[in-house]
Coordinates of C-alpha atoms and ligand atoms in Angstrom, one line a residue:
X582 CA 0.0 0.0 0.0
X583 CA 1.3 3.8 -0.1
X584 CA 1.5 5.9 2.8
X585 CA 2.2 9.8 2.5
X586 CA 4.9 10.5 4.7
X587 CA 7.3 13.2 6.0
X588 CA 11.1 11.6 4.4
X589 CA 13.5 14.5 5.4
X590 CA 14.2 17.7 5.7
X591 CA 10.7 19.6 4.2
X592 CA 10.4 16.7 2.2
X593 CA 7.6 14.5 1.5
X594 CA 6.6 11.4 -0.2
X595 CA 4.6 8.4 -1.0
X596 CA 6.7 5.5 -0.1
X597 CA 5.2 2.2 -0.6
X598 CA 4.6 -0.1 2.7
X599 CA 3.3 -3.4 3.4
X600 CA -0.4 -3.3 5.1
X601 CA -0.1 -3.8 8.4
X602 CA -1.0 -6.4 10.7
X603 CA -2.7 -6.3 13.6
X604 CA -0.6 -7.2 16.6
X605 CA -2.4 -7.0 20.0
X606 CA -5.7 -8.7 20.9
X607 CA -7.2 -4.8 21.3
X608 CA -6.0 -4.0 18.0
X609 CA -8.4 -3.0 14.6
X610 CA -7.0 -2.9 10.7
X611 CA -9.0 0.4 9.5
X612 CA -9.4 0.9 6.1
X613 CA -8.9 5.0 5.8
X614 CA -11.5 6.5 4.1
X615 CA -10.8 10.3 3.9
X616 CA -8.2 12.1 5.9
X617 CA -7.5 16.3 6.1
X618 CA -4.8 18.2 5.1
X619 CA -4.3 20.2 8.2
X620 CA -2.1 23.2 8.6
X621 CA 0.4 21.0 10.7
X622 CA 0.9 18.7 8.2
X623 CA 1.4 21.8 5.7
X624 CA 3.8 23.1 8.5
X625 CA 5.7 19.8 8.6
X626 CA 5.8 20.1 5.1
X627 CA 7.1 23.8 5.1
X628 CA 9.3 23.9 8.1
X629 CA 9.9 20.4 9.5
X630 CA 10.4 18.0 11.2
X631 CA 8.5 20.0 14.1
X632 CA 6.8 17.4 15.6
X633 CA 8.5 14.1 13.7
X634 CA 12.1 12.9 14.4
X635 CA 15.1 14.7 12.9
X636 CA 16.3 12.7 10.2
X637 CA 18.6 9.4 11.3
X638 CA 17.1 9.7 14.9
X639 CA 14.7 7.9 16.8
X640 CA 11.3 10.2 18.0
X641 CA 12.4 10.8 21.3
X642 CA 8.8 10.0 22.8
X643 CA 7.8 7.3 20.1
X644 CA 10.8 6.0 19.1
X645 CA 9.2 6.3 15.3
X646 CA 11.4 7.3 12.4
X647 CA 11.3 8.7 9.6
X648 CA 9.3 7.9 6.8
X649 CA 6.9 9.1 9.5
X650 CA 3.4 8.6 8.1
X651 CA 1.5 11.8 8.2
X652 CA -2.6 12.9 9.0
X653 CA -4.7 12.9 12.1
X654 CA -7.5 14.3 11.0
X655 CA -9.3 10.3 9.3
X656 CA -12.0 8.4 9.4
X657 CA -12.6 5.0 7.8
X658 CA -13.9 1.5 8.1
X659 CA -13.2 -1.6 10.2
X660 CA -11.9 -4.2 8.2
X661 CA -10.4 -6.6 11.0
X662 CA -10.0 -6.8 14.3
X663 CA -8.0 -8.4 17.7
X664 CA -9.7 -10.9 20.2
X665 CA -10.6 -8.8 22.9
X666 CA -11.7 -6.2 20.8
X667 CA -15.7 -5.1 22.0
X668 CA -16.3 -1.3 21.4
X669 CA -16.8 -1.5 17.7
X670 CA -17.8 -4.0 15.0
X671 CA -16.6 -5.1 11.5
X672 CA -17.8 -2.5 8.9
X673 CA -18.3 0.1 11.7
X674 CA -17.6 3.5 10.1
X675 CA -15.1 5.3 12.5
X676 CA -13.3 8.4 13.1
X677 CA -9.8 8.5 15.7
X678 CA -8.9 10.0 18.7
X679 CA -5.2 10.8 17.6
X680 CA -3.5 11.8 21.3
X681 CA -0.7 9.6 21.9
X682 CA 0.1 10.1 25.1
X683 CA 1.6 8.2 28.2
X684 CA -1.4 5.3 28.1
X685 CA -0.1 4.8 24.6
X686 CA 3.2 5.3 24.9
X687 CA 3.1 2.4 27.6
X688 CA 4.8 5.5 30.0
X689 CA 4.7 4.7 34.0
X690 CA 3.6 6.3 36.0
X691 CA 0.9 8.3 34.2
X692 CA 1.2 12.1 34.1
X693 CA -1.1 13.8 36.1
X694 CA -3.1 15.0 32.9
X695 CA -3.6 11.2 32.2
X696 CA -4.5 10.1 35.4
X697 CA -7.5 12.5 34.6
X698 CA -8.3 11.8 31.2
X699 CA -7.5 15.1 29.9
X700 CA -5.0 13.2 27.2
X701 CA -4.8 16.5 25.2
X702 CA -3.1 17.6 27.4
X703 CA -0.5 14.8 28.6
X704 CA 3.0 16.0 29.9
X705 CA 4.2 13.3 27.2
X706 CA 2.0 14.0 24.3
X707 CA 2.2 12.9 20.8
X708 CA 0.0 12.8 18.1
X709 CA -0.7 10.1 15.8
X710 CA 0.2 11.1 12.1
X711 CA 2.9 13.9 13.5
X712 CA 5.4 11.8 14.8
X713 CA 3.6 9.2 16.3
X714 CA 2.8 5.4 14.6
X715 CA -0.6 5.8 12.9
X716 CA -0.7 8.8 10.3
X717 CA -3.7 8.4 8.2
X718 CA -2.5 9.2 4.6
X719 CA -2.4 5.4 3.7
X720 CA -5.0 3.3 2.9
X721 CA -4.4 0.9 5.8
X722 CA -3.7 1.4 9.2
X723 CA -3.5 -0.8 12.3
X724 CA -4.8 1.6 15.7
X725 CA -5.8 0.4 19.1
X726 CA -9.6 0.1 19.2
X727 CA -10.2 2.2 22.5
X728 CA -9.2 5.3 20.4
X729 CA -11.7 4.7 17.7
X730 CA -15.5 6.5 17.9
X731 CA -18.5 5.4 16.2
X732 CA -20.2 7.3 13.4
X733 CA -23.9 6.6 13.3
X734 CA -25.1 5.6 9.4
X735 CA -26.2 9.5 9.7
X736 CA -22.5 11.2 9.4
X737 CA -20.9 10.2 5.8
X738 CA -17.2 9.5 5.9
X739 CA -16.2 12.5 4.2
X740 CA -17.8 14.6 7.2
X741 CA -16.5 11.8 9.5
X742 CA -12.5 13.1 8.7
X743 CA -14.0 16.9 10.2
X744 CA -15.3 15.5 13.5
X745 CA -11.3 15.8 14.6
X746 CA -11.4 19.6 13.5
X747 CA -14.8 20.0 14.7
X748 CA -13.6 18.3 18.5
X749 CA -11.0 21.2 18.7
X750 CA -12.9 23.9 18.5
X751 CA -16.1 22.0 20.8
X752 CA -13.5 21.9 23.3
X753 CA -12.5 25.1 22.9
X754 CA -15.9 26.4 23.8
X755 CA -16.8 23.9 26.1
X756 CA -13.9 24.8 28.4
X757 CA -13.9 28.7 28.0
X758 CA -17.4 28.1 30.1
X759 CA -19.3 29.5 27.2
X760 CA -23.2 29.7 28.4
X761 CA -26.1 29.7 25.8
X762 CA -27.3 33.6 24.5
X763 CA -23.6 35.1 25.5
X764 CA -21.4 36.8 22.6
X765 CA -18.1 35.6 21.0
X766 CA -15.4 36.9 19.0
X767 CA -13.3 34.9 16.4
X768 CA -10.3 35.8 15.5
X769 CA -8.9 33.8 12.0
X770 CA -11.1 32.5 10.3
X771 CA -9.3 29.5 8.8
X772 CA -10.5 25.6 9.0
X773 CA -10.5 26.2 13.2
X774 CA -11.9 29.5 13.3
X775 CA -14.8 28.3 10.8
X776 CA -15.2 25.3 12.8
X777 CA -15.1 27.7 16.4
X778 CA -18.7 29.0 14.2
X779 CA -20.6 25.4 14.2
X780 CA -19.4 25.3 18.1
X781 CA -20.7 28.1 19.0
X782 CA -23.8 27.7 17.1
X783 CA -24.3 24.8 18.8
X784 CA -23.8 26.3 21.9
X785 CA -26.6 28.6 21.4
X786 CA -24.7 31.6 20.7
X787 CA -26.4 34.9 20.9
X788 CA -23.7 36.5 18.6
X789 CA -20.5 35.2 16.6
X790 CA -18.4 38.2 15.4
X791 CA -15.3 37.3 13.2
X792 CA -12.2 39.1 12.4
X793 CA -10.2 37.7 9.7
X794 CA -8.4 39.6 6.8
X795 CA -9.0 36.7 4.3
X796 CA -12.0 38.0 1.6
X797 CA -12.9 34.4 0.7
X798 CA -12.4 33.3 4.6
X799 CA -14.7 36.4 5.3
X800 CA -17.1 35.1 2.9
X801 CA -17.4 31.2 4.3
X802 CA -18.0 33.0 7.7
X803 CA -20.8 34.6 6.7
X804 CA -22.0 31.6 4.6
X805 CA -21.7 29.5 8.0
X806 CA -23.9 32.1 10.0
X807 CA -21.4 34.1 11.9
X808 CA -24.0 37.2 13.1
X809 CA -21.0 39.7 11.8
X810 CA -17.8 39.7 9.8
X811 CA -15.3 42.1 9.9
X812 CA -12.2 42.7 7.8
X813 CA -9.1 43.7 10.8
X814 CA -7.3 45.5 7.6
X815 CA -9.7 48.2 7.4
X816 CA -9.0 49.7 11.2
X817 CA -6.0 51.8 11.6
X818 CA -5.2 50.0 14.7
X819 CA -6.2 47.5 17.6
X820 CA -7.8 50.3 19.4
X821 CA -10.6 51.1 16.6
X822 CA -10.8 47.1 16.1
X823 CA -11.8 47.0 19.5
X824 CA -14.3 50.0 19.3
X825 CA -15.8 48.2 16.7
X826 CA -16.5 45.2 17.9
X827 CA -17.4 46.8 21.2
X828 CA -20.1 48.6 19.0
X829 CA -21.4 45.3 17.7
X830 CA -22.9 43.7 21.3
X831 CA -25.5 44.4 23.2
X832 CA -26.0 48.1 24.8
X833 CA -23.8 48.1 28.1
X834 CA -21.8 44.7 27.0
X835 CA -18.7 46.9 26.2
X836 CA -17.2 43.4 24.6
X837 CA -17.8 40.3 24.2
X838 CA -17.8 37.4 26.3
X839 CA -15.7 35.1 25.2
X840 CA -13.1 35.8 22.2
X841 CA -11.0 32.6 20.5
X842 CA -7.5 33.6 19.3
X843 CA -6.9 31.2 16.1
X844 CA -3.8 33.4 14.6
X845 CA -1.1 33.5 17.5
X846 CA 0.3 36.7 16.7
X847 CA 0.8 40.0 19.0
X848 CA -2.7 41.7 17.1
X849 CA -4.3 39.1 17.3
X850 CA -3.8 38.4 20.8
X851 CA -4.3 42.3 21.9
X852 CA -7.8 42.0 19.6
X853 CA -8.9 39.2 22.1
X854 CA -8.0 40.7 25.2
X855 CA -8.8 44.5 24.7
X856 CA -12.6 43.4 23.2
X857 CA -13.7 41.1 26.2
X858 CA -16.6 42.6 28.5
X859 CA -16.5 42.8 32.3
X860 CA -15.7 39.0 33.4
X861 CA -14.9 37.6 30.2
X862 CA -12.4 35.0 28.8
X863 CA -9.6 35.3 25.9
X864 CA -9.1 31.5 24.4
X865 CA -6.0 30.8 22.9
X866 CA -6.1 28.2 20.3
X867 CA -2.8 29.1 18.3
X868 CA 0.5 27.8 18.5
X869 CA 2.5 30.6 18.3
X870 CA 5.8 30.9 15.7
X871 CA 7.2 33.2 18.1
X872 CA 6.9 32.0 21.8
X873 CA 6.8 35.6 23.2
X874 CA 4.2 38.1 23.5
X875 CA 3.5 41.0 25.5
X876 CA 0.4 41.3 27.9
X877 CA -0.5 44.3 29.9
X878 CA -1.7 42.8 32.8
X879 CA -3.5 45.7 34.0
X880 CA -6.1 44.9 30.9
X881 CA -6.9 42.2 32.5
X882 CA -6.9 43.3 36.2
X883 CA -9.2 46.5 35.7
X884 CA -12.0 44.3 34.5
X885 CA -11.6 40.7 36.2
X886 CA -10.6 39.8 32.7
X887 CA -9.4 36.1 32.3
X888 CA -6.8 34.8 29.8
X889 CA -6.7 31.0 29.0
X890 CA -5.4 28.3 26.9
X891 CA -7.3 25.5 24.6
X892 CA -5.2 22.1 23.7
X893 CA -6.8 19.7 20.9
X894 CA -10.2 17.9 22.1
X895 CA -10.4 14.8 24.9
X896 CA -12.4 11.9 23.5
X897 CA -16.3 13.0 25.1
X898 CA -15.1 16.0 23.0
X899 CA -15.1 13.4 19.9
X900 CA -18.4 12.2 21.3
X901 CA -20.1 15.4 21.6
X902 CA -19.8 16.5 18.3
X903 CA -20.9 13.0 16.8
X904 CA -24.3 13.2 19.0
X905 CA -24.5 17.1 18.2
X906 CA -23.8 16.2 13.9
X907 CA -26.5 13.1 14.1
X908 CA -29.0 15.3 15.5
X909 CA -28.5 18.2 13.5
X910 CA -27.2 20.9 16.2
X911 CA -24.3 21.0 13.8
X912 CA -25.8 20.7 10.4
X913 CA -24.2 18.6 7.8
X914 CA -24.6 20.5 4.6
X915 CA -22.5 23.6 6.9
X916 CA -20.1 21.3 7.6
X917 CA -19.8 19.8 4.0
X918 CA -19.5 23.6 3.1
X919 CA -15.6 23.0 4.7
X920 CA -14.6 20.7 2.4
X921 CA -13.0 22.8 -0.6
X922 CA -11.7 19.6 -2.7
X923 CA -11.0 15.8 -2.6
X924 CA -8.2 13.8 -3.8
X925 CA -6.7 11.0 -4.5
X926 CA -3.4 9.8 -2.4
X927 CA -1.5 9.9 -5.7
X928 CA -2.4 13.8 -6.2
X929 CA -2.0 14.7 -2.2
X930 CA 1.3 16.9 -2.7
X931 CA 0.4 18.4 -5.4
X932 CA -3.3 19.0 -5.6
X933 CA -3.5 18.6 -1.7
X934 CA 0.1 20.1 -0.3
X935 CA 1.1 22.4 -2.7
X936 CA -2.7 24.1 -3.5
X937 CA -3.0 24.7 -0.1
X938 CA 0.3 26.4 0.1
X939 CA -0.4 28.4 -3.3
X940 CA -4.1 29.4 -2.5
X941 CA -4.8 29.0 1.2
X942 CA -6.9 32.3 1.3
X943 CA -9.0 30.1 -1.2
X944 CA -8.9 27.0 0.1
X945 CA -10.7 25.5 3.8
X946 CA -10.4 21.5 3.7
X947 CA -8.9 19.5 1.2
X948 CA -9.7 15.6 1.8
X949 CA -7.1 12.9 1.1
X950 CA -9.4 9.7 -0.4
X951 CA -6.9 6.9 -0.3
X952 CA -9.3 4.5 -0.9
X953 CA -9.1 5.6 -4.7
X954 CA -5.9 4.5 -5.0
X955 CA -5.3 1.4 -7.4
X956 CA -6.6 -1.3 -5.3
X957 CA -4.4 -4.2 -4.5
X958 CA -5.2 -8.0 -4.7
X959 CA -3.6 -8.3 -1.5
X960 CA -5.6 -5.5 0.3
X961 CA -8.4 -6.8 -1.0
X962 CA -7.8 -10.5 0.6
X963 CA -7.2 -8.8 4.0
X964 CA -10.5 -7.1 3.8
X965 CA -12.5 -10.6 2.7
X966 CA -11.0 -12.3 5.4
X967 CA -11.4 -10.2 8.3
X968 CA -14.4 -11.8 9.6
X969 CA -12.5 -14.8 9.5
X970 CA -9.4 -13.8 11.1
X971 CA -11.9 -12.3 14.1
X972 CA -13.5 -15.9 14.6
X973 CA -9.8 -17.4 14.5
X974 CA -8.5 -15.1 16.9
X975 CA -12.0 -15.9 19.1
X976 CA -11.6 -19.3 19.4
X977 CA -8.0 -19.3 20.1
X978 CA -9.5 -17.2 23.6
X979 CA -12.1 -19.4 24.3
X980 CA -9.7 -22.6 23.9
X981 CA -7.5 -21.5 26.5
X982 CA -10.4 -19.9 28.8
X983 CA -9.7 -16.3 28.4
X984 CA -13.2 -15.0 27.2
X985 CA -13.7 -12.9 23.8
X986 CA -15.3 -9.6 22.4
X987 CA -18.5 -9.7 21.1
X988 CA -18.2 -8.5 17.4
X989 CA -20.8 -9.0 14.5
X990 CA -21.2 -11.8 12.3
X991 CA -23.1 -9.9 9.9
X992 CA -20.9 -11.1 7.2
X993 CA -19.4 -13.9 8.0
X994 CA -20.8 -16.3 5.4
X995 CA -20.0 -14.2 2.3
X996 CA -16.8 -13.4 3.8
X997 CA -15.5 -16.6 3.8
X998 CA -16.7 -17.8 0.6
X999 CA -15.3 -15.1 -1.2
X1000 CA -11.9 -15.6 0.2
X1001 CA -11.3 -18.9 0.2
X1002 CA -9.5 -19.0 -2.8
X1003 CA -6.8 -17.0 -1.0
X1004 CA -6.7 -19.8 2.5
X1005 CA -3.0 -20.3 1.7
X1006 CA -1.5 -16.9 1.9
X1007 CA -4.5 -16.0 4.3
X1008 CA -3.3 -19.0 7.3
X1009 CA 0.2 -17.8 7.0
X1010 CA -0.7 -14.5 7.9
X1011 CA -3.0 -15.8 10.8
X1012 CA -0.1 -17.9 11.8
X1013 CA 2.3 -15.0 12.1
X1014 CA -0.9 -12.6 14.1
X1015 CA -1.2 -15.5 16.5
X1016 CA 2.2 -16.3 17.5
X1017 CA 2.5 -12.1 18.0
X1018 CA -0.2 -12.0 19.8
X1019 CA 0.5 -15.1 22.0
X1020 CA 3.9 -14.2 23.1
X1021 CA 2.7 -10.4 23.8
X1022 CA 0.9 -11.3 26.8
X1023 CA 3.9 -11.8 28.7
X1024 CA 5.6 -8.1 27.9
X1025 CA 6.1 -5.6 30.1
X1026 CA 4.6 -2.2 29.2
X1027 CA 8.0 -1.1 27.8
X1028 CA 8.9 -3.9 26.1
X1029 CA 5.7 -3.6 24.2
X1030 CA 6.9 -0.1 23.5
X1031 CA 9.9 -1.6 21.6
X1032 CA 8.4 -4.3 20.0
X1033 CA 5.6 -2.0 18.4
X1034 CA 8.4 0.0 17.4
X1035 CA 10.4 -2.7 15.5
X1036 CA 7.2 -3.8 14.2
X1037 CA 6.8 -0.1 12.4
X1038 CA 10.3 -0.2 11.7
X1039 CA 10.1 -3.4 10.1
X1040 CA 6.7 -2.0 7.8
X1041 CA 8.1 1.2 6.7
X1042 CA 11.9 1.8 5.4
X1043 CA 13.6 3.4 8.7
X1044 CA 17.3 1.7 8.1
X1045 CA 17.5 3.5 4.3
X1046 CA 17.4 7.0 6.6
X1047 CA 19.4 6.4 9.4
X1048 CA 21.7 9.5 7.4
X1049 CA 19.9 11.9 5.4
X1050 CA 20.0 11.6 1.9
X1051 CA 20.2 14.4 -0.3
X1052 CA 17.3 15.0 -2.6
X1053 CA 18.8 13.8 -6.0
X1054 CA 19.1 10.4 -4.2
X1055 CA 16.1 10.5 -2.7
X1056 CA 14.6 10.5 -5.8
X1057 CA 16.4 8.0 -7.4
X1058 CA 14.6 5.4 -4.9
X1059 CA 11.6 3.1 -6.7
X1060 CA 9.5 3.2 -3.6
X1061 CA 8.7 7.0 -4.3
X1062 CA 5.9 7.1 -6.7
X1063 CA 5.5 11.0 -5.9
X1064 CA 7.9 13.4 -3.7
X1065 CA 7.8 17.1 -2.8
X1066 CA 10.7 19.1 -1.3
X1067 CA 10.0 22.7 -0.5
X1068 CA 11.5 26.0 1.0
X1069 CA 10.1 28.7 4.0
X1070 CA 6.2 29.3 2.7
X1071 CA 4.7 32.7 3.3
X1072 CA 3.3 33.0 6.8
X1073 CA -0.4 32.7 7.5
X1074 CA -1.5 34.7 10.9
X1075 CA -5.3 33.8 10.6
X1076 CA -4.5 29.9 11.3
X1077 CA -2.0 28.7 13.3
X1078 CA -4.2 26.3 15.7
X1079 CA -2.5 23.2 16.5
X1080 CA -4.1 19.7 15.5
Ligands
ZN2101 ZN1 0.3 11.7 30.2
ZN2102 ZN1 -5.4 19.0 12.4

């Protein structure tokens, strides 16, 4: 199968990778339906490695290296699955909870974010498709089954790849403490700030004000509902910005009460602060390219004013945002309105990467659909059999008294007949799964650690860049059906929101 991964030095490429197989009885094989080009990945793209290893070196949290596959923003189908796997189903459509943090990274003891289930914000975090095992530009990809959620037959895949987006900026709101009727301010209105919208709608809003200097970004503000829309180029200064927007709420408000920075620079940071009401709170969202600011921290003393920080989603996050999208609180046709293009994995750099470096003032979402790759007769085995390789895996349990999950049948006739043709190659696969599995019970947490890493090793082609090649001979290499190298990219202040 391909996979799109970072290869060096602002370099990508699709290397070609054998599917993987699932190794722990809690394990799935998903089948990646769509997957979003996110402004990291860009910024890994642009910049990196930021959050992948340096070339010739180990990740120093998840031992991965590079090729490091890339995406974390998927959903998809489950196509096979462990033993002891019981929270989702063959052919359940899915989207994934991408934190990689201490649980994950078999880490002891737990941090203390962890031992609360704030994940987001673990002192060890990774993320899953930025430098962690399990990037989503493939077509395959083997995940632990507790990070997967459930989309209901309501929420199409292609929306299923936004509830990730969408989970930022519901957690966002949901921790600023934002109450239903009260006013907020936006500022960036790229895929996060557009998303901070549907939140907020959600939320009951009383009034959604967005700043953002982007004509066409303007435009899908107003096209999502934002109340008023306001272009931050036309004020001389922060000051009239602010009178502005004070102008906009209610008589007496004097500002808003909540305000979401999405564009981590010094403007954008004054705009949320100087513009909150008596009481309110500033959000930061951005990741900021330079790590100082200045704060004068008498704006926020004279007023009781409150300044805070927003990290990714937490998994009821994930869950919200499916319940509120399959009952309509976020409608589906707004949040199909996101999704500027799709393409295939063969045209992500350049119809996916480079458009969105070229015209990102045009462009909100652009889906990766690996599934429309050429489809492989191998690939297509693994999917036939999976019922199979579930019942195998069952009855190994129950033979040696250790229970099982409780996944559908549904398929399990037509599954089998179809792939019996392919037994032969099929048991030696099983064969190799089982004696994994088997001897994995007896690992310690960290020894797991390095055996899943040897296993990715293994899959991908770590040992050609233990040194970095230069690009001449990277492209000299048949596994790259595609490659892009690229220099600094312009800056973009209206969206720099992490994950
Ligand atoms: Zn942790
Ligand atoms: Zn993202």
């Amino acid at each position: 199968m391909k996979s799109l991964c970072l290869v060096g030095r602002k370099r990508i490429a699709l290397v070609d990778q054998s599917i993987p197989q699932i190794q722990y009885d809690d394990e799935v094989l998903l089948k990646v339906a769509f997957c979003g080009i996110c402004s990291s990945d860009v910024l890994e793209y642009t910049s990196g490695p930021i959050f992948c290893s340096q070339p010739g070196e180990q990740h120093p949290l998840t031992g991965v290296r590079l090729p490091s596959c890339l995406g974390h923003e998927y959903s998809g189908t489950v196509v096979r699955m462990g033993a002891n796997v019981i929270n989702v189903k063959l052919g359940d459509h899915v989207c994934v909870d991408v934190a990689y943090g201490c649980n994950e990274q078999g880490a002891e003891p737990l941090c203390h974010a962890c031992t609360l289930n704030y994940n987001n914000a673990c002192a060890r975090i990774a993320l899953r498709g930025l430098g962690a095992p399990g990037g989503g530009f493939c077509q395959y990809v083997v995940l632990p089954s507790r990070c997967l959620h459930i989309l209901p037959d309501s929420i199409p895949l292609d929306v299923g790849a936004l509830v990730e987006p969408l989970s930022i900026a519901w957690h966002a709101v949901r921790v600023s403490g934002f109450l239903k009727g009260q006013t907020a301010l936006i500022v960036g209105a790229g895929p996060i700030g557009l998303a901070l919208i549907l939140a907020l709608q959600a939320h009951a809003a009383g009034q959604i004000i967005v700043s953002e200097p982007g004509p066409i970004r303007r435009q899908h503000a107003r096209n999502l509902g934002a109340t008023h829309v306001l272009d931050p180029t036309k004020f001389s200064s922060t000051i009239d910005l602010v009178a502005a927007i004070s102008h906009l709420t209610p008589p007496f408000y004097e500002g808003v009460d909540v305000s979401f920075d999405c564009g981590g620079e010094q403007d954008t940071m004054d705009a949320v602060l100087k513009t909150l009401r008596l009481g309110g709170t500033a959000v930061n969202l951005a990741i900021w390219q330079n790590p100082k600011a200045q704060i004068s921290p008498i704006d926020l003393t004279s007023r009781e004013r409150k300044f805070m920080g927003s990290m990714g989603f937490c998994g009821e996050d994930m869950d919200q945002v499916i319940e509120a999208l399959n009952r309509g609180i976020i409608p589906m046709e707004r949040v199909q309105q996101l999704i500027s293009s799709t393409v295939t994995l063969d045209n992500a750099i350049e119809y996916g990467f480079n458009a969105l470096i070229r015209h990102r003032d045009r462009i909100v979402k652009i889906l990766v659909s690996p599934a429309t790759c050429e489809a492989q007769t191998e690939e297509e085995s693994y999917e036939q059999s999976g019922e199979e390789y579930r019942d195998d895996t069952r009855r190994r349990n129950e033979s040696r008294g250790s229970g099982s999950g409780s996944g559908s049948s549904k398929s399990s006739s037509s599954s089998k007949s179809s792939s019996s043709s392919k037994s032969s190659s099929k048991s030696k696969r099983h064969g190799d799964s089982r004696s994994r599995v088997h001897s994995s019970q007896r690992r310690s947490s960290q020894q797991r650690q390095q055996q899943r890493q040897q296993y990715y090793d293994q899959s991908g082609t770590a040992e050609m860049f233990d040194t970095e090649m230069n690009e001449s001979d990277t492209r000299n290499f048949a596994m790259y059906s595609h490659e892009g190298s690229i220099g600094n990219c312009t800056d973009d202040p209206s969206d720099h929101t992490l994950v």
